[in-house]
Amino acid sequence: MRVQVVDSHTGGEPTRLVISGGPDLGGGSVRDRLARFRQSHDRFRSGVVNEPRGNDAIVGALLCEPVDPTCQTGVIFFNNVGYLGMCGHGTIGLVATLAHLGKIQPGTLNIETPVGVVSAESHGAGFATVRNIPAYRHAKDVTVTVEGHGPVTGDVAWGGNWFYLTKGESPIELSLRNLEELTSLTWRIRQALVRENVTGKDGGEIDHIELFSKPKDSTAHSRNFVLCPGKSYDRSPCGTGTSAKMACLYADSLLRPGDIWRQESITGSIFEGHITLQGKQIIPFVKGSAFVTAQSELVFDDRDDFCWGIPN
Ligand code: PYC
């Protein structure tokens, strides 16, 4: 089996877009097709993003035909352990890749995702602004007891995935030399949320944890460390995480519609965000840039014991 992919990175965070050779997921909405992907083709997910072809940081993206008539394409995002509702850095990577392939011109693209329709405005030169699905804060000031650390307080918010956004300054400096400690602390926060039954709406699992500190870049408002579901960290400031952050800031009257929020990542890359209101709904916009890094063909040979990846 041969699968055509284009790799890109958005603020350091990689995306591998499958442009042909993916599984036939049948008809129905992108949400229905995600259910079929998960149920019947999960080994394809693992084979594309896990070692030996990939690594823990890569987010995969499978292009699909949209059913929503307002959309030009559909996409399902996945990672080393499962599937994402939405992915901001991945959407910016998708736009840069489609532009690289000559499939889109600067302008706006509507995209069907499993959690709703998003749009992306391509500005050229790899820059794009994503208009995300509505974000909101689900719970404020939730305190959990973290093993080996003590109490931690944060907000639970939705930005296309579920986030726990810790309050105040990170107890560990947000620096690349502290990755092991940052990963350990955020992983233990995630375990504490599970132990204490803290979830998103309808029991949604909180699988992204954010720590914050003052930024290093004087033009940014905040720096973050984002733990992703499969224990890797987001090299970018995280588009869905920045959406969740802006929803919390708005709820605390710290961000008004139209105000610019510049979120710096642990690697120093920056997303520029703002929100608008649609009735009572908070609509997040996140701008960043992506670069294509490779265009290749993945080969899957069933005789290979590691054909479908080394599972996490
Ligand atoms: O940019 O939304 C994002 C994202 C989610 C997980 C990794 N990146």
PDB file of C-alpha atoms and ligand atoms in Angstrom:
ATOM      1  CA  MET A   1       0.000   0.000   0.000  1.00  0.00           C
ATOM      2  CA  ARG A   2       1.296   3.453  -0.896  1.00  0.00           C
ATOM      3  CA  VAL A   3       0.144   6.672   0.761  1.00  0.00           C
ATOM      4  CA  GLN A   4       1.012  10.166  -0.445  1.00  0.00           C
ATOM      5  CA  VAL A   5       1.728  12.656   2.318  1.00  0.00           C
ATOM      6  CA  VAL A   6       2.968  16.205   2.704  1.00  0.00           C
ATOM      7  CA  ASP A   7       4.681  17.175   5.958  1.00  0.00           C
ATOM      8  CA  SER A   8       4.698  20.693   7.328  1.00  0.00           C
ATOM      9  CA  HIS A   9       5.325  22.412  10.623  1.00  0.00           C
ATOM     10  CA  THR A  10       3.419  25.255  12.215  1.00  0.00           C
ATOM     11  CA  GLY A  11       5.479  27.117  14.765  1.00  0.00           C
ATOM     12  CA  GLY A  12       7.592  23.966  15.154  1.00  0.00           C
ATOM     13  CA  GLU A  13       4.658  21.524  15.547  1.00  0.00           C
ATOM     14  CA  PRO A  14       4.512  18.961  12.720  1.00  0.00           C
ATOM     15  CA  THR A  15       1.497  17.976  10.614  1.00  0.00           C
ATOM     16  CA  ARG A  16       1.445  15.086   8.129  1.00  0.00           C
ATOM     17  CA  LEU A  17      -1.366  15.547   5.610  1.00  0.00           C
ATOM     18  CA  VAL A  18      -2.544  12.409   3.813  1.00  0.00           C
ATOM     19  CA  ILE A  19      -3.490  13.537   0.333  1.00  0.00           C
ATOM     20  CA  SER A  20      -4.203  10.137  -1.252  1.00  0.00           C
ATOM     21  CA  GLY A  21      -4.085   6.427  -0.463  1.00  0.00           C
ATOM     22  CA  GLY A  22      -6.022   6.695   2.817  1.00  0.00           C
ATOM     23  CA  PRO A  23      -8.775   4.269   3.876  1.00  0.00           C
ATOM     24  CA  ASP A  24     -12.249   4.403   2.346  1.00  0.00           C
ATOM     25  CA  LEU A  25     -14.384   5.747   5.196  1.00  0.00           C
ATOM     26  CA  GLY A  26     -17.676   5.599   3.265  1.00  0.00           C
ATOM     27  CA  GLY A  27     -20.248   8.399   3.235  1.00  0.00           C
ATOM     28  CA  GLY A  28     -21.868  10.598   5.864  1.00  0.00           C
ATOM     29  CA  SER A  29     -20.533  13.558   7.794  1.00  0.00           C
ATOM     30  CA  VAL A  30     -16.869  13.897   8.744  1.00  0.00           C
ATOM     31  CA  ARG A  31     -17.979  13.038  12.291  1.00  0.00           C
ATOM     32  CA  ASP A  32     -19.532   9.757  11.042  1.00  0.00           C
ATOM     33  CA  ARG A  33     -16.383   8.997   9.082  1.00  0.00           C
ATOM     34  CA  LEU A  34     -14.213   9.613  12.150  1.00  0.00           C
ATOM     35  CA  ALA A  35     -16.273   6.932  13.951  1.00  0.00           C
ATOM     36  CA  ARG A  36     -15.534   4.479  11.087  1.00  0.00           C
ATOM     37  CA  PHE A  37     -11.843   5.486  11.045  1.00  0.00           C
ATOM     38  CA  ARG A  38     -11.581   4.776  14.782  1.00  0.00           C
ATOM     39  CA  GLN A  39     -13.495   1.515  14.607  1.00  0.00           C
ATOM     40  CA  SER A  40     -12.132  -0.102  11.448  1.00  0.00           C
ATOM     41  CA  HIS A  41      -8.916   1.632  10.366  1.00  0.00           C
ATOM     42  CA  ASP A  42      -7.119   2.582  13.543  1.00  0.00           C
ATOM     43  CA  ARG A  43      -3.959   0.750  12.424  1.00  0.00           C
ATOM     44  CA  PHE A  44      -3.714   3.204   9.515  1.00  0.00           C
ATOM     45  CA  ARG A  45      -3.584   6.066  12.045  1.00  0.00           C
ATOM     46  CA  SER A  46      -0.786   4.353  13.944  1.00  0.00           C
ATOM     47  CA  GLY A  47       1.131   3.450  10.776  1.00  0.00           C
ATOM     48  CA  VAL A  48       1.130   7.048   9.519  1.00  0.00           C
ATOM     49  CA  VAL A  49       2.149   8.921  12.679  1.00  0.00           C
ATOM     50  CA  ASN A  50       3.908   6.447  14.969  1.00  0.00           C
ATOM     51  CA  GLU A  51       7.477   5.175  14.638  1.00  0.00           C
ATOM     52  CA  PRO A  52       9.113   3.952  12.467  1.00  0.00           C
ATOM     53  CA  ARG A  53       7.543   6.370   9.914  1.00  0.00           C
ATOM     54  CA  GLY A  54       6.610   9.105  12.347  1.00  0.00           C
ATOM     55  CA  ASN A  55       7.137  10.208  15.933  1.00  0.00           C
ATOM     56  CA  ASP A  56       5.116  11.189  18.998  1.00  0.00           C
ATOM     57  CA  ALA A  57       4.801  14.842  18.021  1.00  0.00           C
ATOM     58  CA  ILE A  58       3.319  14.413  14.525  1.00  0.00           C
ATOM     59  CA  VAL A  59      -0.360  15.199  14.076  1.00  0.00           C
ATOM     60  CA  GLY A  60      -1.834  13.381  11.089  1.00  0.00           C
ATOM     61  CA  ALA A  61      -4.589  14.841   8.939  1.00  0.00           C
ATOM     62  CA  LEU A  62      -6.755  12.891   6.533  1.00  0.00           C
ATOM     63  CA  LEU A  63      -8.496  14.880   3.815  1.00  0.00           C
ATOM     64  CA  CYS A  64     -12.100  13.803   3.148  1.00  0.00           C
ATOM     65  CA  GLU A  65     -14.982  14.906   0.955  1.00  0.00           C
ATOM     66  CA  PRO A  66     -17.214  17.263   2.978  1.00  0.00           C
ATOM     67  CA  VAL A  67     -20.986  16.749   3.181  1.00  0.00           C
ATOM     68  CA  ASP A  68     -21.604  20.284   4.396  1.00  0.00           C
ATOM     69  CA  PRO A  69     -22.376  22.203   1.186  1.00  0.00           C
ATOM     70  CA  THR A  70     -20.564  25.328   2.448  1.00  0.00           C
ATOM     71  CA  CYS A  71     -17.250  23.446   2.750  1.00  0.00           C
ATOM     72  CA  GLN A  72     -14.542  22.894   0.154  1.00  0.00           C
ATOM     73  CA  THR A  73     -12.913  20.048   2.100  1.00  0.00           C
ATOM     74  CA  GLY A  74     -13.203  17.926   5.229  1.00  0.00           C
ATOM     75  CA  VAL A  75     -10.431  16.782   7.551  1.00  0.00           C
ATOM     76  CA  ILE A  76      -9.891  14.330  10.398  1.00  0.00           C
ATOM     77  CA  PHE A  77      -6.915  15.008  12.689  1.00  0.00           C
ATOM     78  CA  PHE A  78      -5.190  12.204  14.578  1.00  0.00           C
ATOM     79  CA  ASN A  79      -2.110  11.630  16.734  1.00  0.00           C
ATOM     80  CA  ASN A  80       0.062   8.951  18.328  1.00  0.00           C
ATOM     81  CA  VAL A  81      -2.766   7.694  20.569  1.00  0.00           C
ATOM     82  CA  GLY A  82      -6.069   8.625  18.922  1.00  0.00           C
ATOM     83  CA  TYR A  83      -8.084  11.408  17.303  1.00  0.00           C
ATOM     84  CA  LEU A  84      -8.509  15.164  17.811  1.00  0.00           C
ATOM     85  CA  GLY A  85     -11.764  17.114  17.525  1.00  0.00           C
ATOM     86  CA  MET A  86     -10.020  20.027  15.852  1.00  0.00           C
ATOM     87  CA  CYS A  87      -6.429  21.124  15.474  1.00  0.00           C
ATOM     88  CA  GLY A  88      -5.427  24.765  14.994  1.00  0.00           C
ATOM     89  CA  HIS A  89      -1.782  24.258  14.040  1.00  0.00           C
ATOM     90  CA  GLY A  90      -2.863  21.389  11.782  1.00  0.00           C
ATOM     91  CA  THR A  91      -5.393  23.603   9.983  1.00  0.00           C
ATOM     92  CA  ILE A  92      -2.703  26.236   9.336  1.00  0.00           C
ATOM     93  CA  GLY A  93      -0.459  23.392   8.081  1.00  0.00           C
ATOM     94  CA  LEU A  94      -3.283  22.136   5.859  1.00  0.00           C
ATOM     95  CA  VAL A  95      -3.646  25.567   4.255  1.00  0.00           C
ATOM     96  CA  ALA A  96       0.128  25.894   3.680  1.00  0.00           C
ATOM     97  CA  THR A  97       0.189  22.405   2.145  1.00  0.00           C
ATOM     98  CA  LEU A  98      -2.768  22.993  -0.184  1.00  0.00           C
ATOM     99  CA  ALA A  99      -1.141  26.280  -1.273  1.00  0.00           C
ATOM    100  CA  HIS A 100       2.182  24.457  -1.852  1.00  0.00           C
ATOM    101  CA  LEU A 101       0.349  21.909  -4.017  1.00  0.00           C
ATOM    102  CA  GLY A 102      -1.276  24.735  -5.988  1.00  0.00           C
ATOM    103  CA  LYS A 103      -4.747  23.596  -4.892  1.00  0.00           C
ATOM    104  CA  ILE A 104      -5.781  26.903  -3.290  1.00  0.00           C
ATOM    105  CA  GLN A 105      -5.124  30.589  -3.822  1.00  0.00           C
ATOM    106  CA  PRO A 106      -5.103  33.248  -1.079  1.00  0.00           C
ATOM    107  CA  GLY A 107      -8.703  33.498   0.150  1.00  0.00           C
ATOM    108  CA  THR A 108     -11.064  31.662   2.481  1.00  0.00           C
ATOM    109  CA  LEU A 109     -11.594  27.916   2.741  1.00  0.00           C
ATOM    110  CA  ASN A 110     -14.430  26.313   4.712  1.00  0.00           C
ATOM    111  CA  ILE A 111     -13.463  23.007   6.282  1.00  0.00           C
ATOM    112  CA  GLU A 112     -15.734  20.352   7.820  1.00  0.00           C
ATOM    113  CA  THR A 113     -14.239  18.793  10.974  1.00  0.00           C
ATOM    114  CA  PRO A 114     -15.742  16.238  13.368  1.00  0.00           C
ATOM    115  CA  VAL A 115     -16.630  19.059  15.796  1.00  0.00           C
ATOM    116  CA  GLY A 116     -18.039  21.569  13.295  1.00  0.00           C
ATOM    117  CA  VAL A 117     -17.207  23.826  10.384  1.00  0.00           C
ATOM    118  CA  VAL A 118     -14.104  25.999  10.670  1.00  0.00           C
ATOM    119  CA  SER A 119     -12.717  28.347   8.074  1.00  0.00           C
ATOM    120  CA  ALA A 120      -9.204  29.379   7.211  1.00  0.00           C
ATOM    121  CA  GLU A 121      -8.126  32.497   5.432  1.00  0.00           C
ATOM    122  CA  SER A 122      -4.882  32.009   3.552  1.00  0.00           C
ATOM    123  CA  HIS A 123      -2.808  35.211   3.451  1.00  0.00           C
ATOM    124  CA  GLY A 124       0.009  33.757   1.321  1.00  0.00           C
ATOM    125  CA  ALA A 125       3.639  33.047   2.326  1.00  0.00           C
ATOM    126  CA  GLY A 126       2.425  30.275   4.690  1.00  0.00           C
ATOM    127  CA  PHE A 127       0.310  32.586   6.858  1.00  0.00           C
ATOM    128  CA  ALA A 128      -3.311  31.711   7.644  1.00  0.00           C
ATOM    129  CA  THR A 129      -5.996  32.753  10.103  1.00  0.00           C
ATOM    130  CA  VAL A 130      -8.280  30.021  11.405  1.00  0.00           C
ATOM    131  CA  ARG A 131     -11.832  30.866  12.448  1.00  0.00           C
ATOM    132  CA  ASN A 132     -12.452  28.137  14.978  1.00  0.00           C
ATOM    133  CA  ILE A 133     -15.695  26.636  16.258  1.00  0.00           C
ATOM    134  CA  PRO A 134     -17.158  28.440  19.324  1.00  0.00           C
ATOM    135  CA  ALA A 135     -15.014  28.159  22.463  1.00  0.00           C
ATOM    136  CA  TYR A 136     -16.206  28.400  26.055  1.00  0.00           C
ATOM    137  CA  ARG A 137     -15.160  27.999  29.663  1.00  0.00           C
ATOM    138  CA  HIS A 138     -16.905  25.023  31.210  1.00  0.00           C
ATOM    139  CA  ALA A 139     -15.664  25.325  34.815  1.00  0.00           C
ATOM    140  CA  LYS A 140     -13.733  27.992  36.726  1.00  0.00           C
ATOM    141  CA  ASP A 141     -11.153  27.515  39.491  1.00  0.00           C
ATOM    142  CA  VAL A 142     -11.168  23.732  39.759  1.00  0.00           C
ATOM    143  CA  THR A 143      -8.603  22.546  42.324  1.00  0.00           C
ATOM    144  CA  VAL A 144      -7.107  19.049  42.174  1.00  0.00           C
ATOM    145  CA  THR A 145      -4.411  17.420  44.310  1.00  0.00           C
ATOM    146  CA  VAL A 146      -1.426  16.456  42.220  1.00  0.00           C
ATOM    147  CA  GLU A 147       0.766  13.573  43.357  1.00  0.00           C
ATOM    148  CA  GLY A 148       4.184  14.755  44.544  1.00  0.00           C
ATOM    149  CA  HIS A 149       3.197  18.406  44.092  1.00  0.00           C
ATOM    150  CA  GLY A 150       0.032  19.373  45.998  1.00  0.00           C
ATOM    151  CA  PRO A 151      -3.025  21.429  44.999  1.00  0.00           C
ATOM    152  CA  VAL A 152      -3.262  22.945  41.522  1.00  0.00           C
ATOM    153  CA  THR A 153      -6.093  25.233  40.391  1.00  0.00           C
ATOM    154  CA  GLY A 154      -7.233  25.761  36.824  1.00  0.00           C
ATOM    155  CA  ASP A 155     -10.142  26.268  34.448  1.00  0.00           C
ATOM    156  CA  VAL A 156     -11.721  23.663  32.192  1.00  0.00           C
ATOM    157  CA  ALA A 157     -12.421  25.027  28.707  1.00  0.00           C
ATOM    158  CA  TRP A 158     -13.348  23.858  25.201  1.00  0.00           C
ATOM    159  CA  GLY A 159     -11.531  25.106  22.122  1.00  0.00           C
ATOM    160  CA  GLY A 160     -12.213  22.132  19.830  1.00  0.00           C
ATOM    161  CA  ASN A 161     -10.536  19.791  22.357  1.00  0.00           C
ATOM    162  CA  TRP A 162     -10.836  19.789  26.178  1.00  0.00           C
ATOM    163  CA  PHE A 163      -8.220  21.768  28.101  1.00  0.00           C
ATOM    164  CA  TYR A 164      -7.295  22.276  31.737  1.00  0.00           C
ATOM    165  CA  LEU A 165      -5.625  25.688  31.938  1.00  0.00           C
ATOM    166  CA  THR A 166      -3.699  26.151  35.159  1.00  0.00           C
ATOM    167  CA  LYS A 167      -3.930  29.455  37.014  1.00  0.00           C
ATOM    168  CA  GLY A 168      -0.957  31.721  37.745  1.00  0.00           C
ATOM    169  CA  GLU A 169       2.709  31.360  36.917  1.00  0.00           C
ATOM    170  CA  SER A 170       4.044  27.847  36.192  1.00  0.00           C
ATOM    171  CA  PRO A 171       6.052  26.501  39.165  1.00  0.00           C
ATOM    172  CA  ILE A 172       8.665  25.287  36.638  1.00  0.00           C
ATOM    173  CA  GLU A 173      10.311  27.717  34.211  1.00  0.00           C
ATOM    174  CA  LEU A 174       8.820  27.242  30.716  1.00  0.00           C
ATOM    175  CA  SER A 175      12.090  26.466  29.011  1.00  0.00           C
ATOM    176  CA  LEU A 176      13.057  23.655  26.622  1.00  0.00           C
ATOM    177  CA  ARG A 177      15.694  22.473  29.081  1.00  0.00           C
ATOM    178  CA  ASN A 178      12.888  21.625  31.563  1.00  0.00           C
ATOM    179  CA  LEU A 179      10.837  19.428  29.209  1.00  0.00           C
ATOM    180  CA  GLU A 180      11.043  16.310  31.380  1.00  0.00           C
ATOM    181  CA  GLU A 181       9.855  18.071  34.528  1.00  0.00           C
ATOM    182  CA  LEU A 182       7.118  19.957  32.647  1.00  0.00           C
ATOM    183  CA  THR A 183       5.879  16.743  31.064  1.00  0.00           C
ATOM    184  CA  SER A 184       5.935  14.931  34.393  1.00  0.00           C
ATOM    185  CA  LEU A 185       3.993  17.677  36.202  1.00  0.00           C
ATOM    186  CA  THR A 186       1.329  18.083  33.494  1.00  0.00           C
ATOM    187  CA  TRP A 187       0.939  14.308  33.176  1.00  0.00           C
ATOM    188  CA  ARG A 188       0.342  14.075  36.932  1.00  0.00           C
ATOM    189  CA  ILE A 189      -2.190  16.943  36.669  1.00  0.00           C
ATOM    190  CA  ARG A 190      -4.002  14.951  33.987  1.00  0.00           C
ATOM    191  CA  GLN A 191      -4.013  11.861  36.225  1.00  0.00           C
ATOM    192  CA  ALA A 192      -5.377  13.946  39.120  1.00  0.00           C
ATOM    193  CA  LEU A 193      -8.235  15.182  36.900  1.00  0.00           C
ATOM    194  CA  VAL A 194      -9.139  11.570  36.073  1.00  0.00           C
ATOM    195  CA  ARG A 195      -8.845  10.472  39.727  1.00  0.00           C
ATOM    196  CA  GLU A 196     -11.053  13.331  40.909  1.00  0.00           C
ATOM    197  CA  ASN A 197     -13.597  12.894  38.096  1.00  0.00           C
ATOM    198  CA  VAL A 198     -13.038  16.320  36.564  1.00  0.00           C
ATOM    199  CA  THR A 199     -14.236  16.248  32.960  1.00  0.00           C
ATOM    200  CA  GLY A 200     -15.480  18.499  30.209  1.00  0.00           C
ATOM    201  CA  LYS A 201     -19.164  18.714  29.283  1.00  0.00           C
ATOM    202  CA  ASP A 202     -20.948  15.345  28.996  1.00  0.00           C
ATOM    203  CA  GLY A 203     -17.980  13.581  30.610  1.00  0.00           C
ATOM    204  CA  GLY A 204     -15.552  14.634  27.840  1.00  0.00           C
ATOM    205  CA  GLU A 205     -12.021  13.584  28.799  1.00  0.00           C
ATOM    206  CA  ILE A 206      -9.637  16.481  29.425  1.00  0.00           C
ATOM    207  CA  ASP A 207      -6.620  15.389  27.435  1.00  0.00           C
ATOM    208  CA  HIS A 208      -4.712  18.668  27.007  1.00  0.00           C
ATOM    209  CA  ILE A 209      -3.072  20.426  29.993  1.00  0.00           C
ATOM    210  CA  GLU A 210      -1.630  23.955  29.839  1.00  0.00           C
ATOM    211  CA  LEU A 211       0.864  25.763  32.064  1.00  0.00           C
ATOM    212  CA  PHE A 212       1.507  29.495  31.622  1.00  0.00           C
ATOM    213  CA  SER A 213       4.177  32.062  32.425  1.00  0.00           C
ATOM    214  CA  LYS A 214       5.264  35.518  31.379  1.00  0.00           C
ATOM    215  CA  PRO A 215       6.447  35.572  27.743  1.00  0.00           C
ATOM    216  CA  LYS A 216      10.072  35.963  26.672  1.00  0.00           C
ATOM    217  CA  ASP A 217       9.083  37.968  23.570  1.00  0.00           C
ATOM    218  CA  SER A 218       8.022  41.463  24.669  1.00  0.00           C
ATOM    219  CA  THR A 219       5.287  41.561  21.974  1.00  0.00           C
ATOM    220  CA  ALA A 220       3.551  38.464  23.381  1.00  0.00           C
ATOM    221  CA  HIS A 221       1.070  38.351  26.276  1.00  0.00           C
ATOM    222  CA  SER A 222       1.827  34.908  27.657  1.00  0.00           C
ATOM    223  CA  ARG A 223       4.000  31.813  27.171  1.00  0.00           C
ATOM    224  CA  ASN A 224       2.632  28.269  27.445  1.00  0.00           C
ATOM    225  CA  PHE A 225       3.523  24.624  27.725  1.00  0.00           C
ATOM    226  CA  VAL A 226       0.838  22.328  26.331  1.00  0.00           C
ATOM    227  CA  LEU A 227       0.755  18.623  27.102  1.00  0.00           C
ATOM    228  CA  CYS A 228      -0.923  16.718  24.265  1.00  0.00           C
ATOM    229  CA  PRO A 229      -2.975  13.500  24.707  1.00  0.00           C
ATOM    230  CA  GLY A 230      -0.121  11.090  23.884  1.00  0.00           C
ATOM    231  CA  LYS A 231       2.337  12.702  26.367  1.00  0.00           C
ATOM    232  CA  SER A 232       4.177  14.755  23.759  1.00  0.00           C
ATOM    233  CA  TYR A 233       4.206  18.544  24.049  1.00  0.00           C
ATOM    234  CA  ASP A 234       2.949  21.041  21.503  1.00  0.00           C
ATOM    235  CA  ARG A 235       5.841  22.842  19.834  1.00  0.00           C
ATOM    236  CA  SER A 236       3.385  25.527  18.698  1.00  0.00           C
ATOM    237  CA  PRO A 237       1.232  27.666  21.030  1.00  0.00           C
ATOM    238  CA  CYS A 238      -1.686  25.275  20.196  1.00  0.00           C
ATOM    239  CA  GLY A 239      -4.576  26.710  18.194  1.00  0.00           C
ATOM    240  CA  THR A 240      -7.366  24.991  20.095  1.00  0.00           C
ATOM    241  CA  GLY A 241      -5.545  25.761  23.366  1.00  0.00           C
ATOM    242  CA  THR A 242      -5.242  29.450  22.452  1.00  0.00           C
ATOM    243  CA  SER A 243      -8.977  29.396  21.659  1.00  0.00           C
ATOM    244  CA  ALA A 244      -9.732  27.886  25.085  1.00  0.00           C
ATOM    245  CA  LYS A 245      -7.413  30.428  26.747  1.00  0.00           C
ATOM    246  CA  MET A 246      -9.153  33.379  25.063  1.00  0.00           C
ATOM    247  CA  ALA A 247     -12.556  32.006  26.156  1.00  0.00           C
ATOM    248  CA  CYS A 248     -11.313  31.975  29.778  1.00  0.00           C
ATOM    249  CA  LEU A 249      -9.842  35.485  29.473  1.00  0.00           C
ATOM    250  CA  TYR A 250     -13.143  36.749  28.059  1.00  0.00           C
ATOM    251  CA  ALA A 251     -15.098  35.056  30.857  1.00  0.00           C
ATOM    252  CA  ASP A 252     -12.854  36.885  33.368  1.00  0.00           C
ATOM    253  CA  SER A 253     -13.317  40.231  31.525  1.00  0.00           C
ATOM    254  CA  LEU A 254      -9.593  40.242  30.681  1.00  0.00           C
ATOM    255  CA  LEU A 255     -10.078  40.162  26.884  1.00  0.00           C
ATOM    256  CA  ARG A 256     -12.661  42.052  24.860  1.00  0.00           C
ATOM    257  CA  PRO A 257     -13.882  41.185  21.370  1.00  0.00           C
ATOM    258  CA  GLY A 258     -11.284  42.466  18.889  1.00  0.00           C
ATOM    259  CA  ASP A 259      -8.422  42.671  21.414  1.00  0.00           C
ATOM    260  CA  ILE A 260      -5.271  40.938  20.178  1.00  0.00           C
ATOM    261  CA  TRP A 261      -3.880  38.029  22.243  1.00  0.00           C
ATOM    262  CA  ARG A 262      -0.351  36.907  21.321  1.00  0.00           C
ATOM    263  CA  GLN A 263       0.386  33.464  22.704  1.00  0.00           C
ATOM    264  CA  GLU A 264       4.017  32.322  22.774  1.00  0.00           C
ATOM    265  CA  SER A 265       4.889  28.613  22.877  1.00  0.00           C
ATOM    266  CA  ILE A 266       7.655  26.837  24.766  1.00  0.00           C
ATOM    267  CA  THR A 267       9.697  26.917  21.529  1.00  0.00           C
ATOM    268  CA  GLY A 268       9.171  30.683  21.143  1.00  0.00           C
ATOM    269  CA  SER A 269       6.725  30.516  18.210  1.00  0.00           C
ATOM    270  CA  ILE A 270       3.727  32.850  18.403  1.00  0.00           C
ATOM    271  CA  PHE A 271       0.040  32.631  17.429  1.00  0.00           C
ATOM    272  CA  GLU A 272      -1.922  35.859  17.242  1.00  0.00           C
ATOM    273  CA  GLY A 273      -5.542  35.515  18.315  1.00  0.00           C
ATOM    274  CA  HIS A 274      -8.692  37.498  18.864  1.00  0.00           C
ATOM    275  CA  ILE A 275     -12.342  36.711  19.461  1.00  0.00           C
ATOM    276  CA  THR A 276     -15.640  37.973  18.109  1.00  0.00           C
ATOM    277  CA  LEU A 277     -19.095  37.392  19.553  1.00  0.00           C
ATOM    278  CA  GLN A 278     -21.918  35.738  17.650  1.00  0.00           C
ATOM    279  CA  GLY A 279     -24.864  36.206  19.970  1.00  0.00           C
ATOM    280  CA  LYS A 280     -23.518  34.712  23.194  1.00  0.00           C
ATOM    281  CA  GLN A 281     -21.024  32.481  21.416  1.00  0.00           C
ATOM    282  CA  ILE A 282     -17.297  33.237  21.500  1.00  0.00           C
ATOM    283  CA  ILE A 283     -15.713  32.755  18.070  1.00  0.00           C
ATOM    284  CA  PRO A 284     -11.907  32.449  18.268  1.00  0.00           C
ATOM    285  CA  PHE A 285      -9.576  33.448  15.428  1.00  0.00           C
ATOM    286  CA  VAL A 286      -5.963  32.231  15.457  1.00  0.00           C
ATOM    287  CA  LYS A 287      -3.257  33.340  13.036  1.00  0.00           C
ATOM    288  CA  GLY A 288       0.058  31.600  12.463  1.00  0.00           C
ATOM    289  CA  SER A 289       2.371  30.408   9.723  1.00  0.00           C
ATOM    290  CA  ALA A 290       3.425  27.011   8.446  1.00  0.00           C
ATOM    291  CA  PHE A 291       6.136  25.683   6.145  1.00  0.00           C
ATOM    292  CA  VAL A 292       6.166  22.511   4.080  1.00  0.00           C
ATOM    293  CA  THR A 293       9.074  20.263   5.048  1.00  0.00           C
ATOM    294  CA  ALA A 294       8.616  17.133   2.882  1.00  0.00           C
ATOM    295  CA  GLN A 295       6.466  15.595   0.188  1.00  0.00           C
ATOM    296  CA  SER A 296       6.701  11.833   0.163  1.00  0.00           C
ATOM    297  CA  GLU A 297       5.165   8.416  -0.322  1.00  0.00           C
ATOM    298  CA  LEU A 298       4.747   6.110   2.664  1.00  0.00           C
ATOM    299  CA  VAL A 299       5.104   2.425   1.825  1.00  0.00           C
ATOM    300  CA  PHE A 300       3.179  -0.162   3.875  1.00  0.00           C
ATOM    301  CA  ASP A 301       4.405  -3.739   3.435  1.00  0.00           C
ATOM    302  CA  ASP A 302       2.343  -6.335   5.333  1.00  0.00           C
ATOM    303  CA  ARG A 303       5.426  -8.583   5.734  1.00  0.00           C
ATOM    304  CA  ASP A 304       6.937  -5.874   7.950  1.00  0.00           C
ATOM    305  CA  ASP A 305       6.268  -6.578  11.665  1.00  0.00           C
ATOM    306  CA  PHE A 306       6.213  -2.817  12.231  1.00  0.00           C
ATOM    307  CA  CYS A 307       4.063  -2.047   9.185  1.00  0.00           C
ATOM    308  CA  TRP A 308       1.327  -0.462  11.365  1.00  0.00           C
ATOM    309  CA  GLY A 309       3.661   1.419  13.674  1.00  0.00           C
ATOM    310  CA  ILE A 310       4.884   0.848  17.193  1.00  0.00           C
ATOM    311  CA  PRO A 311       1.812   1.535  19.340  1.00  0.00           C
ATOM    312  CA  ASN A 312       1.978   3.943  22.256  1.00  0.00           C
TER     313      ASN A 312
HETATM  314  O1  PYC B   1      -2.972  23.476  17.452  1.00  0.00           O
HETATM  315  O2  PYC B   1      -4.959  22.892  18.166  1.00  0.00           O
HETATM  316  C1  PYC B   1      -3.762  22.675  18.019  1.00  0.00           C
HETATM  317  C2  PYC B   1      -3.194  21.408  18.506  1.00  0.00           C
HETATM  318  C3  PYC B   1      -3.828  20.424  19.197  1.00  0.00           C
HETATM  319  C4  PYC B   1      -2.891  19.428  19.464  1.00  0.00           C
HETATM  320  C5  PYC B   1      -1.696  19.827  18.913  1.00  0.00           C
HETATM  321  N1  PYC B   1      -1.902  21.048  18.336  1.00  0.00           N
END
